[in-house]
CSV table of C-alpha atoms and ligand atoms in Angstrom, one decimal:
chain,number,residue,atom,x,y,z
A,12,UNK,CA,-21.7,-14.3,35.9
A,13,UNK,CA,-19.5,-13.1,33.2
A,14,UNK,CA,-20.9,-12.1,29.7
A,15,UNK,CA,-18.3,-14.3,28.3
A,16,UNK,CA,-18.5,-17.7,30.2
A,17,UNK,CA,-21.6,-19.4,28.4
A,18,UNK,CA,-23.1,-22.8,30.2
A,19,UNK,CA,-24.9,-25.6,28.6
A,20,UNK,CA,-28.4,-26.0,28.1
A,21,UNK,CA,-30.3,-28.5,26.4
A,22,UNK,CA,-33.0,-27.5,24.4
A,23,UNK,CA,-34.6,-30.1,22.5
A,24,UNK,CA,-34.7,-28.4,18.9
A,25,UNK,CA,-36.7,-32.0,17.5
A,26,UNK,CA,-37.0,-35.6,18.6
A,27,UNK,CA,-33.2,-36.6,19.5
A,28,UNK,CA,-31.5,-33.5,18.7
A,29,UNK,CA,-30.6,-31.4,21.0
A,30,UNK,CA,-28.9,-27.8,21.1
A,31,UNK,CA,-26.3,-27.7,23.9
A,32,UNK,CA,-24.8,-24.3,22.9
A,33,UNK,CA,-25.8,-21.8,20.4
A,34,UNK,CA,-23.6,-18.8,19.9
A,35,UNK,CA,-24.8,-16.3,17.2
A,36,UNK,CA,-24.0,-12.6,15.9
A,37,UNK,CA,-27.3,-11.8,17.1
A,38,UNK,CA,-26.8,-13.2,20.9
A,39,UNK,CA,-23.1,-13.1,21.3
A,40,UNK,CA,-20.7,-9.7,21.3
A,41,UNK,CA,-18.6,-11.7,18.1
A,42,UNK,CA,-19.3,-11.0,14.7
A,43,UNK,CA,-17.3,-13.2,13.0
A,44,UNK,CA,-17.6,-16.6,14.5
A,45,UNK,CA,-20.7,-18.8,15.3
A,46,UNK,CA,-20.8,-21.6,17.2
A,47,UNK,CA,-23.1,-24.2,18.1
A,48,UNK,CA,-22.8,-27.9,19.6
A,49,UNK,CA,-25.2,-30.5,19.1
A,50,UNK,CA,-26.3,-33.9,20.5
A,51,UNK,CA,-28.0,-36.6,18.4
A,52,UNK,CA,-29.4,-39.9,19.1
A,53,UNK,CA,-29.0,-42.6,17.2
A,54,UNK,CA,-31.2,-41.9,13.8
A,55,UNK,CA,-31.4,-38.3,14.9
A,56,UNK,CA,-31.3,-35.3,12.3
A,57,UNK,CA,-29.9,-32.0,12.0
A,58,UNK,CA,-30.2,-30.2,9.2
A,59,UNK,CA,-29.2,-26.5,8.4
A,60,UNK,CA,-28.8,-24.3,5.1
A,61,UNK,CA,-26.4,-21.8,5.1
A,62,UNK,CA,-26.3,-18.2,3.0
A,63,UNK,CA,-23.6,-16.1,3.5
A,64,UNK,CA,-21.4,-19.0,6.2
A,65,UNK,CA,-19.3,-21.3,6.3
A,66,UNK,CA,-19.3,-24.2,8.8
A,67,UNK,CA,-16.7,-26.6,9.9
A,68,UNK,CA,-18.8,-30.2,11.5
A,69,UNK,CA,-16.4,-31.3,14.0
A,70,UNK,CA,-17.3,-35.3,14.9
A,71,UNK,CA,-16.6,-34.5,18.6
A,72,UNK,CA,-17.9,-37.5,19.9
A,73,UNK,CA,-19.6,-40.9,18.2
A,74,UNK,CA,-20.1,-41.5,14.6
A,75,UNK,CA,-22.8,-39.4,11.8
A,76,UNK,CA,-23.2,-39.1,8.3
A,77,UNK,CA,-22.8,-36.2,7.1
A,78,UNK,CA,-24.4,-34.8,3.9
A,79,UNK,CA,-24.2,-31.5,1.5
A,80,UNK,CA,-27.0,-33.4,-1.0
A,81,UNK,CA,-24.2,-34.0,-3.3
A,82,UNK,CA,-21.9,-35.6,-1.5
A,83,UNK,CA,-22.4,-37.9,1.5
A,84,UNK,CA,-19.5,-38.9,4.4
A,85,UNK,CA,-20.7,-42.1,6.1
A,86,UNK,CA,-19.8,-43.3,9.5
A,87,UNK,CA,-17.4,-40.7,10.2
A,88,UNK,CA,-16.2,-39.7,13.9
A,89,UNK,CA,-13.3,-41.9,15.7
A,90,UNK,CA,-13.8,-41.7,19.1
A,91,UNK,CA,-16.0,-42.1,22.4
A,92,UNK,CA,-14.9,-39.4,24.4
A,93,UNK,CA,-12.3,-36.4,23.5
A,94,UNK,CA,-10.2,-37.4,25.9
A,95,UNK,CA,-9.4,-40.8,23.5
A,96,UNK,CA,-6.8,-37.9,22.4
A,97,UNK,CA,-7.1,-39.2,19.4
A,98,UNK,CA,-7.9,-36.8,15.9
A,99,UNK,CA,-11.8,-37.1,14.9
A,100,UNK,CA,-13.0,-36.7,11.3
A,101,UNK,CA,-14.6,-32.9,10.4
A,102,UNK,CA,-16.9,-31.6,7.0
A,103,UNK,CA,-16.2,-28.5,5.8
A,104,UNK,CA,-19.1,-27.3,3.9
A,105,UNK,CA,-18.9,-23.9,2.0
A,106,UNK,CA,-21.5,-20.5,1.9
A,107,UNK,CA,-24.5,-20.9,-0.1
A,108,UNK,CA,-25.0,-24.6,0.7
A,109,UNK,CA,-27.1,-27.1,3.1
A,110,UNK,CA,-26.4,-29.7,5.0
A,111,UNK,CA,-27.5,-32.5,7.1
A,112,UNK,CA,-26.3,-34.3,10.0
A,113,UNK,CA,-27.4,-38.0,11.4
A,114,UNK,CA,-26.1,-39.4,14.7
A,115,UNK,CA,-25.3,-43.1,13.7
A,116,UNK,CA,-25.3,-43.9,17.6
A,117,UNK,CA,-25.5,-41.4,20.1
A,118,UNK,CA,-23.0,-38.4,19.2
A,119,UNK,CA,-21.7,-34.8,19.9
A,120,UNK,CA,-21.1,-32.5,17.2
A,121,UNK,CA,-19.3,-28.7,16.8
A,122,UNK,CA,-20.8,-26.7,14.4
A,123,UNK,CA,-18.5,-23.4,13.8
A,124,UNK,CA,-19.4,-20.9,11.3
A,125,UNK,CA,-17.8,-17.8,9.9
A,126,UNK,CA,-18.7,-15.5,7.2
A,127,UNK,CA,-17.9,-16.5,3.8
A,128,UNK,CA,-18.7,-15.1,0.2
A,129,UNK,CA,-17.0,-17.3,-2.2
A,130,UNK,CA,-17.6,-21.3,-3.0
A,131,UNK,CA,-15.5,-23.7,-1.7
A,132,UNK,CA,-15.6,-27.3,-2.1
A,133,UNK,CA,-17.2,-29.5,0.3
A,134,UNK,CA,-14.7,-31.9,2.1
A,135,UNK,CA,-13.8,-34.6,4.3
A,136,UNK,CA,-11.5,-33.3,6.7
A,137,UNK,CA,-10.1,-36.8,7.9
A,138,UNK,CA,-8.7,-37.6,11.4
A,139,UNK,CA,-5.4,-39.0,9.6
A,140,UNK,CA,-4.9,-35.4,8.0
A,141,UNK,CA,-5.1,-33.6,10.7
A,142,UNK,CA,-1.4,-32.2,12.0
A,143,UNK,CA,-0.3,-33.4,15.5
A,144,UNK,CA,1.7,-30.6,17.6
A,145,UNK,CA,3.2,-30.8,20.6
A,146,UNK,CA,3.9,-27.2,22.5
A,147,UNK,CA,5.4,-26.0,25.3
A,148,UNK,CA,8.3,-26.3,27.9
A,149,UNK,CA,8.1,-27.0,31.5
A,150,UNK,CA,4.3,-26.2,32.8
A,151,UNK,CA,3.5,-24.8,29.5
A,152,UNK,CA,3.0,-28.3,27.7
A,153,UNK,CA,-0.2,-29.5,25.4
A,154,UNK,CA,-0.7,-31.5,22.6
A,155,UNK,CA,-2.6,-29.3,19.6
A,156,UNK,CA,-4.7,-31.2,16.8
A,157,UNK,CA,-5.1,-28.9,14.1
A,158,UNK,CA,-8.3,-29.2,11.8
A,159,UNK,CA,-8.6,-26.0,9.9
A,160,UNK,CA,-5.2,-24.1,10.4
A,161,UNK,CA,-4.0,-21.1,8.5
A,162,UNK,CA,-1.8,-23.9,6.0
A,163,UNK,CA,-4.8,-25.3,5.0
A,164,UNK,CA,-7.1,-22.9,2.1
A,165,UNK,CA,-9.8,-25.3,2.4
A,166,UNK,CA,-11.6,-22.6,4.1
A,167,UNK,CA,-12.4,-18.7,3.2
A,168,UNK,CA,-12.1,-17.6,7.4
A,169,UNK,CA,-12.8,-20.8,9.9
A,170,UNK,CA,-9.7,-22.1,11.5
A,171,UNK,CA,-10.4,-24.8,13.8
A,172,UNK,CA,-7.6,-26.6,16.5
A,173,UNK,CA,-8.1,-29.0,19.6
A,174,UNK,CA,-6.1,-28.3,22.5
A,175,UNK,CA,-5.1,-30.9,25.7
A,176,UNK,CA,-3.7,-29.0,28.2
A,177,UNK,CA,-1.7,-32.0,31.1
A,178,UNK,CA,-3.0,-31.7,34.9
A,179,UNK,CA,-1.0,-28.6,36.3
A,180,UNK,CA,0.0,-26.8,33.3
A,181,UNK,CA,-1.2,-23.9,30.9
A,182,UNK,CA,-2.0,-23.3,27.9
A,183,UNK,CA,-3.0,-20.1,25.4
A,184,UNK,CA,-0.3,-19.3,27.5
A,185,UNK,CA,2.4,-16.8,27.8
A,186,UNK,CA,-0.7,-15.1,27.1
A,187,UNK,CA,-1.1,-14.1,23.7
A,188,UNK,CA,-4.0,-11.6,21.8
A,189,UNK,CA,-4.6,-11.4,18.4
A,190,UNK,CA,-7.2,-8.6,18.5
A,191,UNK,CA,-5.5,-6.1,16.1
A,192,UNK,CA,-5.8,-6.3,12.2
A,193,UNK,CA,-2.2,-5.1,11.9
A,194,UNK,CA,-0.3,-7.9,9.7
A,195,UNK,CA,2.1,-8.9,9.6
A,196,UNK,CA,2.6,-8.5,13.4
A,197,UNK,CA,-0.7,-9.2,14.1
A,198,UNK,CA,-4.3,-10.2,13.4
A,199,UNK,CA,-7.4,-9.9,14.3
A,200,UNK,CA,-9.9,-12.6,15.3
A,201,UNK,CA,-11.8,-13.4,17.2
A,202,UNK,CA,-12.3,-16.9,19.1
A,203,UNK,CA,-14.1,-19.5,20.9
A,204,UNK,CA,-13.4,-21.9,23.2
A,205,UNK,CA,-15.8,-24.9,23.8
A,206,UNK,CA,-14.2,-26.8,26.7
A,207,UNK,CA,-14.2,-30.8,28.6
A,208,UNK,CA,-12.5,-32.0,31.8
A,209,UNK,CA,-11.4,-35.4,32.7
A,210,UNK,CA,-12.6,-36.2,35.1
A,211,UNK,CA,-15.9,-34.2,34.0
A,212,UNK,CA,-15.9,-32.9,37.5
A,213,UNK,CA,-13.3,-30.8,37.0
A,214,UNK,CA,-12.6,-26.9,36.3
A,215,UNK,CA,-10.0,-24.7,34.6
A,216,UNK,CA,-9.8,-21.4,35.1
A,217,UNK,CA,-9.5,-19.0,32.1
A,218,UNK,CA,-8.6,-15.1,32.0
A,219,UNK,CA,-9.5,-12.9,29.2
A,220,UNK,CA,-7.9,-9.2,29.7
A,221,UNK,CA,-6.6,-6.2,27.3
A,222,UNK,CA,-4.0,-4.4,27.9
A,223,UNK,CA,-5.6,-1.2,29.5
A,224,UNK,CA,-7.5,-3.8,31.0
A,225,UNK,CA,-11.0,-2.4,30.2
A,226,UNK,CA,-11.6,-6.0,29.8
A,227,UNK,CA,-10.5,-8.0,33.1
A,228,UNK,CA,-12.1,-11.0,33.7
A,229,UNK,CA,-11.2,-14.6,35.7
A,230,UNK,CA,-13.5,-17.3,34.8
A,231,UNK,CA,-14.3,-20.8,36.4
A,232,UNK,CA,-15.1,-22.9,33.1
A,233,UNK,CA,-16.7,-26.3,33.7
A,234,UNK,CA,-17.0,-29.1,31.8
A,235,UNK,CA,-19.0,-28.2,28.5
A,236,UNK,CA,-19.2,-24.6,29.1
A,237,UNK,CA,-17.9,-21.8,26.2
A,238,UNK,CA,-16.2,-19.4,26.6
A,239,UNK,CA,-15.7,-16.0,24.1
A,240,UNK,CA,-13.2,-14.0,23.4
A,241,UNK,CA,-13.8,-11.1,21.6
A,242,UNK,CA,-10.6,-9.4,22.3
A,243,UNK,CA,-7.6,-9.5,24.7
A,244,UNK,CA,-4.9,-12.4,25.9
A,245,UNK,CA,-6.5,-15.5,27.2
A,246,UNK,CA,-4.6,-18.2,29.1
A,247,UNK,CA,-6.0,-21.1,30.8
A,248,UNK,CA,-4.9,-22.4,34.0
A,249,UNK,CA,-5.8,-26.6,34.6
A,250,UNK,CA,-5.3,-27.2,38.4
A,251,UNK,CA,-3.4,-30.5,39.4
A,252,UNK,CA,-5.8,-33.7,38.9
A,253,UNK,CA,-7.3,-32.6,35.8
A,254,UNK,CA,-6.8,-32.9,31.6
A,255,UNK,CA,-7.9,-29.7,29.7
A,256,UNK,CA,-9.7,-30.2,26.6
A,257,UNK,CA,-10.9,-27.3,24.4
A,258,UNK,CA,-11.7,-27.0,20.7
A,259,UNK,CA,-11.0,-23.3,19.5
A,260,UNK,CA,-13.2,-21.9,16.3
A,261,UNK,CA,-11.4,-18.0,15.3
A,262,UNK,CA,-11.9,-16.4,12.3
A,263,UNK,CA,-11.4,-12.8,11.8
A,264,UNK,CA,-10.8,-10.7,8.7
A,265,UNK,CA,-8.0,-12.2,7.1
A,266,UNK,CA,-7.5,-15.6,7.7
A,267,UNK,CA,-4.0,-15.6,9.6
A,268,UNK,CA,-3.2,-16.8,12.9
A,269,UNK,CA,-0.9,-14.5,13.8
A,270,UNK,CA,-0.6,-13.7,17.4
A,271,UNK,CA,1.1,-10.8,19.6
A,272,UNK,CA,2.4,-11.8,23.1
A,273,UNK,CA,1.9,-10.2,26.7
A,274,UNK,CA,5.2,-8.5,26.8
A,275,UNK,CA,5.1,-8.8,31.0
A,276,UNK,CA,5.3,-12.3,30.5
A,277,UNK,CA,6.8,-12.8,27.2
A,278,UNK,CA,10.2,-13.9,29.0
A,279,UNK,CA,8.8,-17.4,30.0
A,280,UNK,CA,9.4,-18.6,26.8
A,281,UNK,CA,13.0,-17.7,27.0
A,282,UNK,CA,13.4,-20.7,29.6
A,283,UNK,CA,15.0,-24.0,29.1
B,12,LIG,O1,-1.0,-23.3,21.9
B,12,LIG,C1,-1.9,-23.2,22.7
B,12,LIG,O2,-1.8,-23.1,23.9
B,12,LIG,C2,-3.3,-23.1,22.1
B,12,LIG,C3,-3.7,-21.7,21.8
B,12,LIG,O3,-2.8,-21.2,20.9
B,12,LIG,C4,-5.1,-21.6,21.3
B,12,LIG,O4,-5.4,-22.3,20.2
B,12,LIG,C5,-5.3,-20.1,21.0
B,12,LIG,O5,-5.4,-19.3,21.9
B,12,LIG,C6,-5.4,-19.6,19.7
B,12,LIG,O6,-5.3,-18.2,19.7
């Protein structure tokens, strides 16, 4: 199996918490993103403190409370399943601080860290803030909620979007990089993609590839898998039947989203 598909485990870390994915500089070939998604149980707690990182808590799924010690966010979280399509509440929490995490009923939770030096202030990213986009022409449609984008300085590195891709179409797609820290035509950062089907059943595929195509590889992503992207253009494919849902984490060394298209396919854009 690829290096860069990762598949879900669920290691029981204490009594009703559970780590479903755990992606780390140590274990992973990314050195500026961490990842990790967590179940609770109702009552449940997770707690982390965090040196040199900062971490974006995406309420995936369910409701928590959410603490830095200082401040507290209670009963945040909108939703019962992603595919609600509705915005969910996030905590940005800055480098050099802890926090904790309780599952007010059963919940889901993205934690995704980047590397950051200087103190930022804890805050309630809430559902209502974040901005709705709508992308795409023809096969090429999907419906983008963005968390942390590049507008936003609530953050040193993270950005952070939520991506629906419809049954039959693509997304990430023309395929685009942004593996060269050569702004203003391009940066560098790298990614993750935590991804859901409806129904759960379902499968996308997803390619990540470089131009001299040293990297190559076609992937079958089910439902709850990760998948990393280091470098190179990565589209994903939903076949006919199925949503696509993925939440993206990048964060590089300057915090721009600025992408470079495949030139081979660049012209699909150009189409009414
Ligand atoms: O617009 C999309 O299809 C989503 C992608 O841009 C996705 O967020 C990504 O690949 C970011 O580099």
């Amino acid at each position: 199996m690829s290096q860069l598909l990762l598949k879900p485990n669920e290691n029981e870390k204490t009594q009703g918490v559970k780590i479903i994915h755990e992606v780390t500089k140590e274990n992973s070939p990314l050195k500026y993103v961490e990842f990790k998604i967590v179940d609770l149980a109702p009552g449940a707690k997770y707690s982390e403190t965090l040196g040199k990182k900062e971490c974006c808590i995406v309420a995936l799924t369910g409701k928590i409370n959410v603490t830095d010690k200082e401040q507290t966010f209670e009963n945040i979280g909108t939703r019962e399943s992603v595919f609600e399509k509705k915005p969910t509440d996030s905590v940005y929490v800055s480098n050099d601080r802890s926090f904790e995490v309780e599952g007010v009923g059963q919940a889901r939770v993205a934690l995704c860290y980047s590397p950051s030096e200087k103190q930022l202030p804890t805050k309630l990213i809430k559902a209502s803030e974040n901005g709705i986009e709508n992308r795409g022409t023809n096969n090429n449609k999907r419906m983008v909620h963005n968390i942390l984008p590049d507008s936003d300085p609530s953050a040193n590195s993270l950005l952070v979007v939520e991506v629906y891709t419809e049954t039959g179409n693509w997304s990430s797609y023309p395929p685009h990089k942004h593996d060269r820290d050569n702004l203003p035509e391009e940066s560098f950062l790298e990614e993750t993609y935590y991804h859901e089907m409806n129904p759960q059943q379902g499968f996308v595929f997803q390619r990540v590839y470089t131009d001299d195509r040293s990297l190559d590889e076609t992937m079958t992503v089910q439902n709850g898998d990760v998948v990393l992207v280091p470098e190179g253009y990565h589209p994903v494919g939903v076949p006919e039947g199925y949503t696509s849902y993925y939440l993206n984490v990048m964060a590089g060394p300057t915090r721009i989203w600025k992408f470079y298209n495949d030139p081979d396919h660049e012209w699909i854009l150009e189409r009414k």
